[in-house]
mmCIF file of C-alpha atoms in Angstrom:
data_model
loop_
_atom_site.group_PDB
_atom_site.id
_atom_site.type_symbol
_atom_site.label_atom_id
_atom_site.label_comp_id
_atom_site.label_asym_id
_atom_site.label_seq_id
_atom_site.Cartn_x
_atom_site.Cartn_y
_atom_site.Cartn_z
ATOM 1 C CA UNK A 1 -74.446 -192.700 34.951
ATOM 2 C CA UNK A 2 -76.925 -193.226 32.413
ATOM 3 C CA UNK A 3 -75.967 -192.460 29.191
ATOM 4 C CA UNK A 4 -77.558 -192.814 25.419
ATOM 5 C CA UNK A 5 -74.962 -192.338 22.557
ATOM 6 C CA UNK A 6 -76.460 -192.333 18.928
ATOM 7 C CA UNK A 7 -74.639 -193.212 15.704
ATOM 8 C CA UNK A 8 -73.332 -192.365 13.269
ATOM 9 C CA UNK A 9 -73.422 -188.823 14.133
ATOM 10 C CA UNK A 10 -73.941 -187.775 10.188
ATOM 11 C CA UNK A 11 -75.313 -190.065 7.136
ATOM 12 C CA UNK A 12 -75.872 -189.523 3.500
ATOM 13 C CA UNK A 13 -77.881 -192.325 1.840
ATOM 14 C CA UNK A 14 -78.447 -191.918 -2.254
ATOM 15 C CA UNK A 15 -82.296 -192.526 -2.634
ATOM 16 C CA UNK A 16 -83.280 -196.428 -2.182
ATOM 17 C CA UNK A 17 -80.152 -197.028 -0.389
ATOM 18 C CA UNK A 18 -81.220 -198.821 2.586
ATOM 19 C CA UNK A 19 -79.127 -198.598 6.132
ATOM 20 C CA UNK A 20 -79.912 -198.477 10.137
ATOM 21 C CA UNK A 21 -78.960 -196.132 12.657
ATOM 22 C CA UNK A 22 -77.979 -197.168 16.199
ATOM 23 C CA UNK A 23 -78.754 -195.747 19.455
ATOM 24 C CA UNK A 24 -76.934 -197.662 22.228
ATOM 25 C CA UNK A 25 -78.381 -196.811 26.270
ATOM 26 C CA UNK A 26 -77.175 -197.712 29.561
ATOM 27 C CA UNK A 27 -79.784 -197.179 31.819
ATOM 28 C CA UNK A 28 -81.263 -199.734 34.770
ATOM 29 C CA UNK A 29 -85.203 -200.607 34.662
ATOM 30 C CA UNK A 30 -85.226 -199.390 31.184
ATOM 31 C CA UNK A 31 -89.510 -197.621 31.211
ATOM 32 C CA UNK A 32 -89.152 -197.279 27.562
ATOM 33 C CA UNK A 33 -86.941 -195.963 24.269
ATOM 34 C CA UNK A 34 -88.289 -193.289 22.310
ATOM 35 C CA UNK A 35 -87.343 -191.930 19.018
ATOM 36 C CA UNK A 36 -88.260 -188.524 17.610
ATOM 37 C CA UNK A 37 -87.438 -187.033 13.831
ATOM 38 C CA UNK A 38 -86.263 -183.523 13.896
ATOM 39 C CA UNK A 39 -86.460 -181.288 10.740
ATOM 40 C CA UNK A 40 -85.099 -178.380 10.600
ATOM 41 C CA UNK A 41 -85.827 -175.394 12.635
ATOM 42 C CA UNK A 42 -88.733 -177.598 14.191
ATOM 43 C CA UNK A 43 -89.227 -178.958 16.978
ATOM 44 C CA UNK A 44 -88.623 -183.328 17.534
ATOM 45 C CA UNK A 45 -91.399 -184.730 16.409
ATOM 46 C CA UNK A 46 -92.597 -188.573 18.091
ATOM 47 C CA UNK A 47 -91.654 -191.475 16.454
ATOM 48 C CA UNK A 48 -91.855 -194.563 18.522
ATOM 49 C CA UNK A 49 -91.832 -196.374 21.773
ATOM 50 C CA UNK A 50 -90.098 -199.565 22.653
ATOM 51 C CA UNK A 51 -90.538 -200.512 25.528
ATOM 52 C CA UNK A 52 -89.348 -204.274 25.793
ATOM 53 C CA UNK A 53 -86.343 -206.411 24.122
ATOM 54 C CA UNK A 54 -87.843 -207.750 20.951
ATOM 55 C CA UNK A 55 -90.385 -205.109 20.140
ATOM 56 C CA UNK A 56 -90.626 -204.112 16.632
ATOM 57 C CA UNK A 57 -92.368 -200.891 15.625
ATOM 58 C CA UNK A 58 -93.133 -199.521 11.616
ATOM 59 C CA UNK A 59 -93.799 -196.285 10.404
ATOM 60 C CA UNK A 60 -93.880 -196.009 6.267
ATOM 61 C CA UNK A 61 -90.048 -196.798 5.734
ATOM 62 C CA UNK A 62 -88.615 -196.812 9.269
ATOM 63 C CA UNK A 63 -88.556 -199.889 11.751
ATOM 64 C CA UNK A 64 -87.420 -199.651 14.886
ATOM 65 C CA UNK A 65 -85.905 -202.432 17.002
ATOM 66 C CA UNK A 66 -84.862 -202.976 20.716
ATOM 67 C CA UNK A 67 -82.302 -205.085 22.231
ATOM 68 C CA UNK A 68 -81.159 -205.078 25.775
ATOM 69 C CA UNK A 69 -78.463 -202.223 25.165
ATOM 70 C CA UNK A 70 -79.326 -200.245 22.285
ATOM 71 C CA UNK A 71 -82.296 -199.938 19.379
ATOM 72 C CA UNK A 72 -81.757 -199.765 15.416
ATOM 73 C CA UNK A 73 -83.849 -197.394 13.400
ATOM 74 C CA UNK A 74 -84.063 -198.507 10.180
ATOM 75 C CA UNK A 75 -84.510 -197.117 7.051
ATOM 76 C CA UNK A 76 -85.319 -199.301 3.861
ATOM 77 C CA UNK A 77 -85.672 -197.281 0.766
ATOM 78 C CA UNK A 78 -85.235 -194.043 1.808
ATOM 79 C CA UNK A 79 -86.635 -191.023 0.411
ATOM 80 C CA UNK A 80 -85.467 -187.312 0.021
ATOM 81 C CA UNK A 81 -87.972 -186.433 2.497
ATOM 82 C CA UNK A 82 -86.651 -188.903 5.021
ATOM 83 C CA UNK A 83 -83.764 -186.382 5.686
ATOM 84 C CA UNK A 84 -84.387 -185.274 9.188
ATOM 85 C CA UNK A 85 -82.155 -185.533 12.319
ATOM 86 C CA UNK A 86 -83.295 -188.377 14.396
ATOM 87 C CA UNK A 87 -83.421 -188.577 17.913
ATOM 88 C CA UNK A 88 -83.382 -191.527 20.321
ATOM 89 C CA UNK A 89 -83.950 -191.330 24.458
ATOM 90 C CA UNK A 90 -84.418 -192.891 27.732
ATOM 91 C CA UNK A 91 -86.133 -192.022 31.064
ATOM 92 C CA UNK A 92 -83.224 -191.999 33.810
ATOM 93 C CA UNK A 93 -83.483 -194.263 36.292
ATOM 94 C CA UNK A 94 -87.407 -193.252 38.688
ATOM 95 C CA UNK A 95 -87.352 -189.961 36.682
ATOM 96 C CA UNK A 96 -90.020 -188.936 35.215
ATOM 97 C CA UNK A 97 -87.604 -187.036 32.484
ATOM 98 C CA UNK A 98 -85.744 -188.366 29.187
ATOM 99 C CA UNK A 99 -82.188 -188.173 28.460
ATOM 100 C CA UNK A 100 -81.322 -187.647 24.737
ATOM 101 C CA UNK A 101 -78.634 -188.845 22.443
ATOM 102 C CA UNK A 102 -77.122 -186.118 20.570
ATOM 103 C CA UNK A 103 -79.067 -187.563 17.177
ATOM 104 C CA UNK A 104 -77.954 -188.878 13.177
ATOM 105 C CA UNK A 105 -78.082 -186.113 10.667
ATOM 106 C CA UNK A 106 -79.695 -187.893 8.134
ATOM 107 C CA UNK A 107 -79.310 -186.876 4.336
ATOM 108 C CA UNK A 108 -81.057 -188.662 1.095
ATOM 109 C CA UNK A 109 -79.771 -187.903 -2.322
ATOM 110 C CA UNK A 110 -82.408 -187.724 -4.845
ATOM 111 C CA UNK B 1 -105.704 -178.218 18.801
ATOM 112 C CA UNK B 2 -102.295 -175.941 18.674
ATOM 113 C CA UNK B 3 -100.451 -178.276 20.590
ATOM 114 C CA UNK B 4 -97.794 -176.895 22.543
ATOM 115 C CA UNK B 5 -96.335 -173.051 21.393
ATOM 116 C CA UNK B 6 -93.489 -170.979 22.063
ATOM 117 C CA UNK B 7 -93.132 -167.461 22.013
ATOM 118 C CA UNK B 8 -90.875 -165.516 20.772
ATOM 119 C CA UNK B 9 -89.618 -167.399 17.823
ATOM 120 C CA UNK B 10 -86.739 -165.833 17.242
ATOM 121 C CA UNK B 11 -84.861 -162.891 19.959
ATOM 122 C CA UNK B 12 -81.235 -161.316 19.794
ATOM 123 C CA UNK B 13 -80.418 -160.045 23.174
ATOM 124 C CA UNK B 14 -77.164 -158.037 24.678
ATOM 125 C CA UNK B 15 -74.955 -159.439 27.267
ATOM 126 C CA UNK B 16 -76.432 -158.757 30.300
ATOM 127 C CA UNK B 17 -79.942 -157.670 29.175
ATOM 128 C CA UNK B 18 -83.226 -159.946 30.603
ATOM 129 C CA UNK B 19 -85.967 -162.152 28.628
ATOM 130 C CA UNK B 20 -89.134 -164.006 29.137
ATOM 131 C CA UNK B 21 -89.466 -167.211 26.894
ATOM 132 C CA UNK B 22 -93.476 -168.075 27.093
ATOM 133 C CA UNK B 23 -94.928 -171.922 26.149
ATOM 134 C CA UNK B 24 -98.311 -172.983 26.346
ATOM 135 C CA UNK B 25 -100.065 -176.101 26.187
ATOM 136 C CA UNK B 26 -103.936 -176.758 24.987
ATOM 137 C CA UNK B 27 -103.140 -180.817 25.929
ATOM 138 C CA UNK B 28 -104.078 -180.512 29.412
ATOM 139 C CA UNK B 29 -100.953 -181.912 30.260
ATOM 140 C CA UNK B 30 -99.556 -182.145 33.972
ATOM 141 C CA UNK B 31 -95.594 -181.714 32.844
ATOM 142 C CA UNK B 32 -94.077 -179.256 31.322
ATOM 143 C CA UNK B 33 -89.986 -179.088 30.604
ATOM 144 C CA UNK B 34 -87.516 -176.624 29.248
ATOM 145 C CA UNK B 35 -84.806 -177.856 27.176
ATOM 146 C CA UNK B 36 -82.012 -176.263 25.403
ATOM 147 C CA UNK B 37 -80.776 -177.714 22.284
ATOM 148 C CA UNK B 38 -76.520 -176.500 21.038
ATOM 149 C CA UNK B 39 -74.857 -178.307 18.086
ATOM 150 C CA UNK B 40 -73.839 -181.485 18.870
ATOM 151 C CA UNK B 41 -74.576 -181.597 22.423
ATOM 152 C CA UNK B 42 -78.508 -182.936 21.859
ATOM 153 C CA UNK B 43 -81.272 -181.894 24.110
ATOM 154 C CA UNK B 44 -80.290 -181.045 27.635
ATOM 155 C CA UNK B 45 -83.155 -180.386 30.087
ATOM 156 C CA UNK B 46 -82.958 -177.066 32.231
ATOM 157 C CA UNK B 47 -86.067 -177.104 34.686
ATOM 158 C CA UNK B 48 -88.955 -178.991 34.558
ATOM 159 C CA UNK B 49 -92.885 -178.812 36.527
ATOM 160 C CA UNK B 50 -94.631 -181.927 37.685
ATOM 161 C CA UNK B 51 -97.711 -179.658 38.294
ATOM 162 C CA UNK B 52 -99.016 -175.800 38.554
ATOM 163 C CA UNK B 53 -96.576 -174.224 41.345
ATOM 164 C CA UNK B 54 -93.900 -176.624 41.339
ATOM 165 C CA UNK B 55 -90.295 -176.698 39.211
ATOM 166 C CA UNK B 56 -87.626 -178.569 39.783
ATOM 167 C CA UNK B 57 -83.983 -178.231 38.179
ATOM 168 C CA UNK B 58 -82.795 -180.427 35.208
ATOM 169 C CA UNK B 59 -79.510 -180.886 34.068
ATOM 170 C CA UNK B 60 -78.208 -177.559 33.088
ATOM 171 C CA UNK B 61 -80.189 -174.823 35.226
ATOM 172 C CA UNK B 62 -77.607 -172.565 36.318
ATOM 173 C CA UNK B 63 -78.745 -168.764 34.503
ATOM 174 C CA UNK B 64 -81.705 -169.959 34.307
ATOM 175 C CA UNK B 65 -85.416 -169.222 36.416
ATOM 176 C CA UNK B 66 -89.304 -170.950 35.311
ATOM 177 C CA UNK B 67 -92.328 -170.441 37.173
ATOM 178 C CA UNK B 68 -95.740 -172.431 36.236
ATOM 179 C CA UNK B 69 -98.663 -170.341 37.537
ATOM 180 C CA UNK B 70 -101.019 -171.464 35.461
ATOM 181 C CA UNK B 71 -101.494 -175.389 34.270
ATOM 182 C CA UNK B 72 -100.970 -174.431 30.799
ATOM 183 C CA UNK B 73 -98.641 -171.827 30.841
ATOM 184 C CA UNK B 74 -94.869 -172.390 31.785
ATOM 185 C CA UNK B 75 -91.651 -169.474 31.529
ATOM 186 C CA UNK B 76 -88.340 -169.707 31.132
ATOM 187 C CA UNK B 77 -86.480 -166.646 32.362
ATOM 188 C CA UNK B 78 -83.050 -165.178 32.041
ATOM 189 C CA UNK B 79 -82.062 -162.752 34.119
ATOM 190 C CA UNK B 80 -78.527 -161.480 32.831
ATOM 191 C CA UNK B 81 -78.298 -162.810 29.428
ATOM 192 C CA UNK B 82 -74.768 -164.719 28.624
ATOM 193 C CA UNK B 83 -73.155 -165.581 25.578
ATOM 194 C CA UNK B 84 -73.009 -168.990 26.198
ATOM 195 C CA UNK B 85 -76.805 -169.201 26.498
ATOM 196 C CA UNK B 86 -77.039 -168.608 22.867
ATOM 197 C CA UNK B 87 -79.182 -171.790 22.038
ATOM 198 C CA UNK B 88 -82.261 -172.921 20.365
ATOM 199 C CA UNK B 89 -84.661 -173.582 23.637
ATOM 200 C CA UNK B 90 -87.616 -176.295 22.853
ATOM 201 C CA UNK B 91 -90.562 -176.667 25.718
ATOM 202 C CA UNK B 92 -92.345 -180.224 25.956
ATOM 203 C CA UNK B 93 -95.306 -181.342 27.886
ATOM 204 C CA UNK B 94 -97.408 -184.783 28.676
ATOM 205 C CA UNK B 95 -99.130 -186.412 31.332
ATOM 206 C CA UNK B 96 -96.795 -189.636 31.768
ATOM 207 C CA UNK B 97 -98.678 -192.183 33.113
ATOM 208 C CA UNK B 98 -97.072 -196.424 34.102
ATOM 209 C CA UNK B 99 -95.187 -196.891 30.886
ATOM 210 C CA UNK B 100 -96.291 -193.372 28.664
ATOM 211 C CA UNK B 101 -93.825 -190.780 28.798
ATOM 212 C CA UNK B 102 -93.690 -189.348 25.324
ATOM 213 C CA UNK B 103 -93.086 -185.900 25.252
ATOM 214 C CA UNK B 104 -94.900 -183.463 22.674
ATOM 215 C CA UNK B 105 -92.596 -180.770 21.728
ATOM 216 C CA UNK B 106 -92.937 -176.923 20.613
ATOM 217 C CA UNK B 107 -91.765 -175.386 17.523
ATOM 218 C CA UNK B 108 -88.726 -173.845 19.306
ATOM 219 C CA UNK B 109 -87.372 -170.075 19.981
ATOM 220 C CA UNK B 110 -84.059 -169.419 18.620
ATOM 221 C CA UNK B 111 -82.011 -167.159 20.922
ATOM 222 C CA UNK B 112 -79.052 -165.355 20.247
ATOM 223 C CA UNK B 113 -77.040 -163.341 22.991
ATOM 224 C CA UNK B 114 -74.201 -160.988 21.543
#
């Protein structure tokens, strides 16, 4: 069954304090891993796509990496207004669908 | 562009009672999916359309009934409202095409069944 399982589930950073957040997949043919920042009481909002082991992607502070069985988001010098659940997920197998983890809760400390 | 919307925001229904949740999408896009999103549990997918007239069932689609008349235009229905269907309910859309799925997402409707 494919399954993606993010973690940690919750993390509180103090402002500069870097750190990654994992998001570990088993899926065959893997079409792509997507990650999406959700604020609160808004909708996920598109991050990145990796879609090969190796693939880098940067966004202001965040980075996102891909390995075989799971990507790191990560987060150097974060910023108040990095606090955001973030989401990562997979297309199942021929589906033209994603499967989500159930997210970090992501908190920076001024 | 507005994206994709949802309507209502926000609805507090009775056990038992009906709704209509409405989103639209100015994208042109061919897909459209309901998802339902509960503490802890992420996003789990309901229904989904591949197209105007067609739906097909997600994960969790039991209570649950969408129709897609119109390209832009897909409704998530519940017939006999339940507690446990109190949930925040997102709608996506795209056009995935080879290797581009990303799905744009709605503001969300927050439901509440007592």
């Amino acid at each position: 069954e494919d399954q993606v399982t993010q973690s940690p589930e919750a993390l509180r950073l103090q402002e500069g304090e870097s750190s990654s957040l994992n998001c570990s997949y088993t899926v065959s043919g893997l079409r792509g891993l997507f990650w999406y920042r959700q604020d609160p009481g808004k909708g996920p909002e598109f991050l990145f796509t990796l879609y090969s082991a190796g693939e880098e992607k940067e966004k202001e502070r965040l980075k996102a990496t891909l390995t075989k069985k799971e990507s790191f988001l990560h987060i150097t010098a974060p910023k108040p207004e990095d606090s955001a659940t973030y989401l990562c997920a997979v297309p199942p197998g021929s589906a033209r669908q994603l499967t989500f983890g159930s997210g970090t809760q992501l908190t920076v400390l001024p | 562009n507005a994206g994709v919307t949802q309507t209502p925001k926000f609805r507090v229904l009775k056990t038992g009672q009906s709704m209509t949740l409405l989103c639209a999408q100015d994208m042109n896009h061919e897909y459209m999916y309901w998802y339902r999103q509960d503490p802890g549990m992420g996003l789990r997918l309901i229904h989904y359309s591949v197209g105007e007239g067609t739906t097909a069932k997600g994960e969790v689609p039991d209570g649950y009934n969408v129709s897609r008349l119109k390209k832009q235009n897909f409704l998530l229905g519940l017939e006999s409202a339940a507690p446990s269907q109190t949930s925040v309910y997102f709608c996506a859309s795209n056009s995935p095409t080879g290797y581009q799925e990303t799905q744009y997402f709605g503001p969300g409707t927050r439901l509440l069944v007592l």
